[in-house]
Amino acid sequence: MTIAPDNAQQGASLLYRAMRDFVESTDGTLPGKFEITKEGIVLDMMSPVRPHELTALRLRKRLEKVMPEEIVAHTGEPDVELEPEGIMRRPDIMVIAEADMEGEGSFDPRTLIAAIEIVSRSNPDNDWVTKLRDYPLIGIPIYAIFDPRTGTGAVLTDIHPTPEGPRYATRKDFVYGEDVTIGDWTISTDDLPLYQPIGR
């Protein structure tokens, strides 16, 4: 049996809408953060972890100190969504022009200047594998990863086509303590907290 492309696209769109409706119906009622990837719904069991939240706070403040006033490092809702690709994500920090936050609904990921993720202890592959694939696919030009498990990170840029789809061509690794450049802005990574071994 052959499925015509239009029917396949329509089926994919219906599946995505069903997943999106489920994610919206759970908002605030279940623990963790639900996102939609190419594989389906991902649940990040984000139990409140102080190092994660403190990293986000310090990065946001450091970025907003060096960025122009009209650019913000946003740490809240809504999600970024590109329905034709069937992807809905919520970065820990979104570097975006304040003007592009106006209106209703999800942010268009192509309006983001950068997405920043602080790797969660519970599901590191979500940040290092699936978002590394999804973010260039939906057009986010810069992806910065901070990993409190190891005190390291990477900044990924230069989206280019590959046989597997759009991917970042350039990766600059860093260790905590070094300055890191995200877009046009350089910030310190001094004093970013690390996760303590479980049981301590």
PDB file of C-alpha atoms in Angstrom, residues 9-199:
ATOM      1  CA  GLN A   9       1.708  14.956   5.779  1.00  0.00           C
ATOM      2  CA  GLN A  10      -1.887  15.230   6.935  1.00  0.00           C
ATOM      3  CA  GLY A  11      -1.456  12.161   9.152  1.00  0.00           C
ATOM      4  CA  ALA A  12       1.750  13.566  10.649  1.00  0.00           C
ATOM      5  CA  SER A  13       0.022  16.884  11.278  1.00  0.00           C
ATOM      6  CA  LEU A  14      -2.909  15.172  13.024  1.00  0.00           C
ATOM      7  CA  LEU A  15      -0.520  13.143  15.193  1.00  0.00           C
ATOM      8  CA  TYR A  16       1.408  16.281  16.109  1.00  0.00           C
ATOM      9  CA  ARG A  17      -1.799  18.129  17.030  1.00  0.00           C
ATOM     10  CA  ALA A  18      -2.869  15.198  19.231  1.00  0.00           C
ATOM     11  CA  MET A  19       0.497  15.237  21.016  1.00  0.00           C
ATOM     12  CA  ARG A  20       0.327  19.000  21.380  1.00  0.00           C
ATOM     13  CA  ASP A  21      -3.190  18.788  22.855  1.00  0.00           C
ATOM     14  CA  PHE A  22      -1.940  16.201  25.369  1.00  0.00           C
ATOM     15  CA  VAL A  23       1.039  18.350  26.383  1.00  0.00           C
ATOM     16  CA  GLU A  24      -1.226  21.387  26.842  1.00  0.00           C
ATOM     17  CA  SER A  25      -3.706  19.346  28.898  1.00  0.00           C
ATOM     18  CA  THR A  26      -0.967  18.350  31.366  1.00  0.00           C
ATOM     19  CA  ASP A  27       0.376  21.864  31.844  1.00  0.00           C
ATOM     20  CA  GLY A  28       1.062  22.276  35.537  1.00  0.00           C
ATOM     21  CA  THR A  29      -0.792  19.093  36.522  1.00  0.00           C
ATOM     22  CA  LEU A  30       2.065  16.585  36.206  1.00  0.00           C
ATOM     23  CA  PRO A  31       5.669  16.862  37.357  1.00  0.00           C
ATOM     24  CA  GLY A  32       8.364  17.608  34.813  1.00  0.00           C
ATOM     25  CA  LYS A  33       8.428  19.338  31.452  1.00  0.00           C
ATOM     26  CA  PHE A  34       6.860  17.805  28.341  1.00  0.00           C
ATOM     27  CA  GLU A  35       8.280  18.601  24.900  1.00  0.00           C
ATOM     28  CA  ILE A  36       7.615  17.204  21.431  1.00  0.00           C
ATOM     29  CA  THR A  37      10.474  15.866  19.317  1.00  0.00           C
ATOM     30  CA  LYS A  38      10.696  13.920  16.062  1.00  0.00           C
ATOM     31  CA  GLU A  39      10.397  10.720  18.142  1.00  0.00           C
ATOM     32  CA  GLY A  40       7.343  11.856  20.077  1.00  0.00           C
ATOM     33  CA  ILE A  41       6.773  13.283  23.544  1.00  0.00           C
ATOM     34  CA  VAL A  42       9.758  13.666  25.869  1.00  0.00           C
ATOM     35  CA  LEU A  43       9.342  14.097  29.627  1.00  0.00           C
ATOM     36  CA  ASP A  44      12.167  15.747  31.526  1.00  0.00           C
ATOM     37  CA  MET A  45      11.605  14.986  35.204  1.00  0.00           C
ATOM     38  CA  MET A  46      12.790  18.372  36.365  1.00  0.00           C
ATOM     39  CA  SER A  47      12.662  18.011  40.091  1.00  0.00           C
ATOM     40  CA  PRO A  48      13.708  21.409  41.396  1.00  0.00           C
ATOM     41  CA  VAL A  49      17.511  21.315  41.379  1.00  0.00           C
ATOM     42  CA  ARG A  50      19.225  24.379  42.754  1.00  0.00           C
ATOM     43  CA  PRO A  51      22.390  24.176  40.581  1.00  0.00           C
ATOM     44  CA  HIS A  52      20.238  24.057  37.427  1.00  0.00           C
ATOM     45  CA  GLU A  53      18.174  27.070  38.415  1.00  0.00           C
ATOM     46  CA  LEU A  54      21.159  29.014  39.760  1.00  0.00           C
ATOM     47  CA  THR A  55      23.042  28.416  36.492  1.00  0.00           C
ATOM     48  CA  ALA A  56      20.071  29.746  34.501  1.00  0.00           C
ATOM     49  CA  LEU A  57      19.827  32.808  36.752  1.00  0.00           C
ATOM     50  CA  ARG A  58      23.531  33.648  36.558  1.00  0.00           C
ATOM     51  CA  LEU A  59      23.689  33.166  32.798  1.00  0.00           C
ATOM     52  CA  ARG A  60      20.595  35.326  32.279  1.00  0.00           C
ATOM     53  CA  LYS A  61      21.970  38.146  34.417  1.00  0.00           C
ATOM     54  CA  ARG A  62      25.409  38.019  32.790  1.00  0.00           C
ATOM     55  CA  LEU A  63      23.965  38.066  29.294  1.00  0.00           C
ATOM     56  CA  GLU A  64      21.543  40.905  29.985  1.00  0.00           C
ATOM     57  CA  LYS A  65      24.427  42.953  31.415  1.00  0.00           C
ATOM     58  CA  VAL A  66      26.274  42.881  28.061  1.00  0.00           C
ATOM     59  CA  MET A  67      23.392  42.762  25.569  1.00  0.00           C
ATOM     60  CA  PRO A  68      21.533  45.799  24.245  1.00  0.00           C
ATOM     61  CA  GLU A  69      18.386  46.658  26.159  1.00  0.00           C
ATOM     62  CA  GLU A  70      16.096  45.453  23.370  1.00  0.00           C
ATOM     63  CA  ILE A  71      17.520  41.902  23.564  1.00  0.00           C
ATOM     64  CA  VAL A  72      16.523  39.707  26.517  1.00  0.00           C
ATOM     65  CA  ALA A  73      17.564  36.376  27.985  1.00  0.00           C
ATOM     66  CA  HIS A  74      14.105  34.943  28.664  1.00  0.00           C
ATOM     67  CA  THR A  75      13.698  32.012  31.067  1.00  0.00           C
ATOM     68  CA  GLY A  76       9.972  31.347  30.963  1.00  0.00           C
ATOM     69  CA  GLU A  77       7.112  30.380  28.710  1.00  0.00           C
ATOM     70  CA  PRO A  78       5.888  29.981  25.997  1.00  0.00           C
ATOM     71  CA  ASP A  79       7.464  27.149  24.038  1.00  0.00           C
ATOM     72  CA  VAL A  80       9.170  27.495  20.693  1.00  0.00           C
ATOM     73  CA  GLU A  81       7.286  25.591  18.032  1.00  0.00           C
ATOM     74  CA  LEU A  82       7.609  24.754  14.358  1.00  0.00           C
ATOM     75  CA  GLU A  83       4.507  22.731  13.551  1.00  0.00           C
ATOM     76  CA  PRO A  84       5.551  21.648  10.019  1.00  0.00           C
ATOM     77  CA  GLU A  85       8.524  19.844  11.603  1.00  0.00           C
ATOM     78  CA  GLY A  86       6.421  18.487  14.467  1.00  0.00           C
ATOM     79  CA  ILE A  87       8.686  19.997  17.137  1.00  0.00           C
ATOM     80  CA  MET A  88       7.803  21.967  20.271  1.00  0.00           C
ATOM     81  CA  ARG A  89      10.544  22.760  22.789  1.00  0.00           C
ATOM     82  CA  ARG A  90      11.106  25.057  25.762  1.00  0.00           C
ATOM     83  CA  PRO A  91      14.762  26.099  26.111  1.00  0.00           C
ATOM     84  CA  ASP A  92      15.998  26.983  29.571  1.00  0.00           C
ATOM     85  CA  ILE A  93      17.054  30.409  28.236  1.00  0.00           C
ATOM     86  CA  MET A  94      15.929  32.044  25.000  1.00  0.00           C
ATOM     87  CA  VAL A  95      17.949  34.973  23.692  1.00  0.00           C
ATOM     88  CA  ILE A  96      15.382  36.959  21.733  1.00  0.00           C
ATOM     89  CA  ALA A  97      14.462  40.509  20.817  1.00  0.00           C
ATOM     90  CA  GLU A  98      11.781  41.806  23.151  1.00  0.00           C
ATOM     91  CA  ALA A  99       9.738  42.872  20.116  1.00  0.00           C
ATOM     92  CA  ASP A 100       9.644  39.244  18.905  1.00  0.00           C
ATOM     93  CA  MET A 101       7.956  38.210  22.159  1.00  0.00           C
ATOM     94  CA  GLU A 102       4.818  40.211  21.330  1.00  0.00           C
ATOM     95  CA  GLY A 103       1.629  38.492  20.223  1.00  0.00           C
ATOM     96  CA  GLU A 104      -0.046  35.212  21.119  1.00  0.00           C
ATOM     97  CA  GLY A 105       0.950  31.566  20.973  1.00  0.00           C
ATOM     98  CA  SER A 106       4.331  29.904  20.834  1.00  0.00           C
ATOM     99  CA  PHE A 107       7.498  31.673  19.747  1.00  0.00           C
ATOM    100  CA  ASP A 108       8.682  31.094  16.202  1.00  0.00           C
ATOM    101  CA  PRO A 109      12.067  29.398  16.796  1.00  0.00           C
ATOM    102  CA  ARG A 110      13.524  31.262  13.811  1.00  0.00           C
ATOM    103  CA  THR A 111      13.158  34.531  15.777  1.00  0.00           C
ATOM    104  CA  LEU A 112      15.488  33.287  18.516  1.00  0.00           C
ATOM    105  CA  ILE A 113      19.046  34.574  18.485  1.00  0.00           C
ATOM    106  CA  ALA A 114      20.156  31.636  20.635  1.00  0.00           C
ATOM    107  CA  ALA A 115      18.837  28.796  22.766  1.00  0.00           C
ATOM    108  CA  ILE A 116      20.692  27.898  25.961  1.00  0.00           C
ATOM    109  CA  GLU A 117      20.220  24.653  27.849  1.00  0.00           C
ATOM    110  CA  ILE A 118      21.492  23.614  31.261  1.00  0.00           C
ATOM    111  CA  VAL A 119      21.883  19.850  31.100  1.00  0.00           C
ATOM    112  CA  SER A 120      19.542  18.069  33.473  1.00  0.00           C
ATOM    113  CA  ARG A 121      20.900  15.345  35.688  1.00  0.00           C
ATOM    114  CA  SER A 122      17.912  13.106  34.933  1.00  0.00           C
ATOM    115  CA  ASN A 123      18.007  13.159  31.117  1.00  0.00           C
ATOM    116  CA  PRO A 124      21.279  14.512  29.655  1.00  0.00           C
ATOM    117  CA  ASP A 125      20.655  12.976  26.214  1.00  0.00           C
ATOM    118  CA  ASN A 126      17.701  15.323  25.786  1.00  0.00           C
ATOM    119  CA  ASP A 127      20.166  18.253  25.673  1.00  0.00           C
ATOM    120  CA  TRP A 128      23.254  16.608  24.135  1.00  0.00           C
ATOM    121  CA  VAL A 129      21.507  14.436  21.500  1.00  0.00           C
ATOM    122  CA  THR A 130      17.894  15.237  20.605  1.00  0.00           C
ATOM    123  CA  LYS A 131      18.059  19.027  20.991  1.00  0.00           C
ATOM    124  CA  LEU A 132      21.355  19.004  19.111  1.00  0.00           C
ATOM    125  CA  ARG A 133      19.349  17.533  16.237  1.00  0.00           C
ATOM    126  CA  ASP A 134      16.082  19.461  16.711  1.00  0.00           C
ATOM    127  CA  TYR A 135      17.404  23.006  17.157  1.00  0.00           C
ATOM    128  CA  PRO A 136      19.122  23.338  13.753  1.00  0.00           C
ATOM    129  CA  LEU A 137      16.129  21.607  12.166  1.00  0.00           C
ATOM    130  CA  ILE A 138      13.789  24.353  13.423  1.00  0.00           C
ATOM    131  CA  GLY A 139      16.217  27.151  12.576  1.00  0.00           C
ATOM    132  CA  ILE A 140      17.707  28.223  15.925  1.00  0.00           C
ATOM    133  CA  PRO A 141      21.052  29.681  14.784  1.00  0.00           C
ATOM    134  CA  ILE A 142      23.019  29.259  18.034  1.00  0.00           C
ATOM    135  CA  TYR A 143      22.737  26.512  20.626  1.00  0.00           C
ATOM    136  CA  ALA A 144      24.754  26.762  23.861  1.00  0.00           C
ATOM    137  CA  ILE A 145      24.939  23.853  26.307  1.00  0.00           C
ATOM    138  CA  PHE A 146      26.100  24.140  29.929  1.00  0.00           C
ATOM    139  CA  ASP A 147      26.646  20.847  31.747  1.00  0.00           C
ATOM    140  CA  PRO A 148      26.753  21.047  35.575  1.00  0.00           C
ATOM    141  CA  ARG A 149      27.591  17.319  35.721  1.00  0.00           C
ATOM    142  CA  THR A 150      31.047  17.919  34.242  1.00  0.00           C
ATOM    143  CA  GLY A 151      31.679  21.674  34.365  1.00  0.00           C
ATOM    144  CA  THR A 152      31.927  21.788  30.584  1.00  0.00           C
ATOM    145  CA  GLY A 153      29.818  22.932  27.663  1.00  0.00           C
ATOM    146  CA  ALA A 154      29.702  23.789  23.989  1.00  0.00           C
ATOM    147  CA  VAL A 155      28.428  26.516  21.672  1.00  0.00           C
ATOM    148  CA  LEU A 156      27.117  25.285  18.318  1.00  0.00           C
ATOM    149  CA  THR A 157      26.616  27.518  15.274  1.00  0.00           C
ATOM    150  CA  ASP A 158      26.574  27.625  11.464  1.00  0.00           C
ATOM    151  CA  ILE A 159      23.605  25.517  10.400  1.00  0.00           C
ATOM    152  CA  HIS A 160      24.335  23.632   7.193  1.00  0.00           C
ATOM    153  CA  PRO A 161      22.576  20.875   5.219  1.00  0.00           C
ATOM    154  CA  THR A 162      23.597  17.230   5.692  1.00  0.00           C
ATOM    155  CA  PRO A 163      22.061  13.962   4.415  1.00  0.00           C
ATOM    156  CA  GLU A 164      20.423  13.579   7.866  1.00  0.00           C
ATOM    157  CA  GLY A 165      19.002  17.113   7.772  1.00  0.00           C
ATOM    158  CA  PRO A 166      20.264  20.521   8.958  1.00  0.00           C
ATOM    159  CA  ARG A 167      23.074  20.305  11.527  1.00  0.00           C
ATOM    160  CA  TYR A 168      25.443  22.713  13.261  1.00  0.00           C
ATOM    161  CA  ALA A 169      28.794  22.846  11.462  1.00  0.00           C
ATOM    162  CA  THR A 170      30.813  24.582  14.177  1.00  0.00           C
ATOM    163  CA  ARG A 171      31.255  23.453  17.772  1.00  0.00           C
ATOM    164  CA  LYS A 172      33.342  25.324  20.349  1.00  0.00           C
ATOM    165  CA  ASP A 173      33.833  23.428  23.586  1.00  0.00           C
ATOM    166  CA  PHE A 174      34.627  25.165  26.867  1.00  0.00           C
ATOM    167  CA  VAL A 175      35.267  24.368  30.500  1.00  0.00           C
ATOM    168  CA  TYR A 176      33.798  26.290  33.393  1.00  0.00           C
ATOM    169  CA  GLY A 177      36.085  29.161  34.324  1.00  0.00           C
ATOM    170  CA  GLU A 178      36.676  30.201  30.707  1.00  0.00           C
ATOM    171  CA  ASP A 179      34.882  33.057  28.996  1.00  0.00           C
ATOM    172  CA  VAL A 180      32.300  31.880  26.471  1.00  0.00           C
ATOM    173  CA  THR A 181      30.928  33.756  23.460  1.00  0.00           C
ATOM    174  CA  ILE A 182      27.268  33.350  22.519  1.00  0.00           C
ATOM    175  CA  GLY A 183      26.431  35.335  19.422  1.00  0.00           C
ATOM    176  CA  ASP A 184      27.947  38.810  19.791  1.00  0.00           C
ATOM    177  CA  TRP A 185      28.337  38.601  23.563  1.00  0.00           C
ATOM    178  CA  THR A 186      31.050  37.165  25.766  1.00  0.00           C
ATOM    179  CA  ILE A 187      30.342  36.212  29.377  1.00  0.00           C
ATOM    180  CA  SER A 188      32.227  34.581  32.225  1.00  0.00           C
ATOM    181  CA  THR A 189      31.537  31.009  33.314  1.00  0.00           C
ATOM    182  CA  ASP A 190      33.163  31.553  36.714  1.00  0.00           C
ATOM    183  CA  ASP A 191      31.175  30.440  39.750  1.00  0.00           C
ATOM    184  CA  LEU A 192      28.651  28.326  37.857  1.00  0.00           C
ATOM    185  CA  PRO A 193      27.541  25.545  40.212  1.00  0.00           C
ATOM    186  CA  LEU A 194      28.076  21.825  39.678  1.00  0.00           C
ATOM    187  CA  TYR A 195      25.765  18.974  40.576  1.00  0.00           C
ATOM    188  CA  GLN A 196      26.875  17.165  43.695  1.00  0.00           C
ATOM    189  CA  PRO A 197      27.103  13.361  43.595  1.00  0.00           C
ATOM    190  CA  ILE A 198      23.742  11.818  44.459  1.00  0.00           C
ATOM    191  CA  GLY A 199      23.566  10.853  48.105  1.00  0.00           C
TER     192      GLY A 199
END
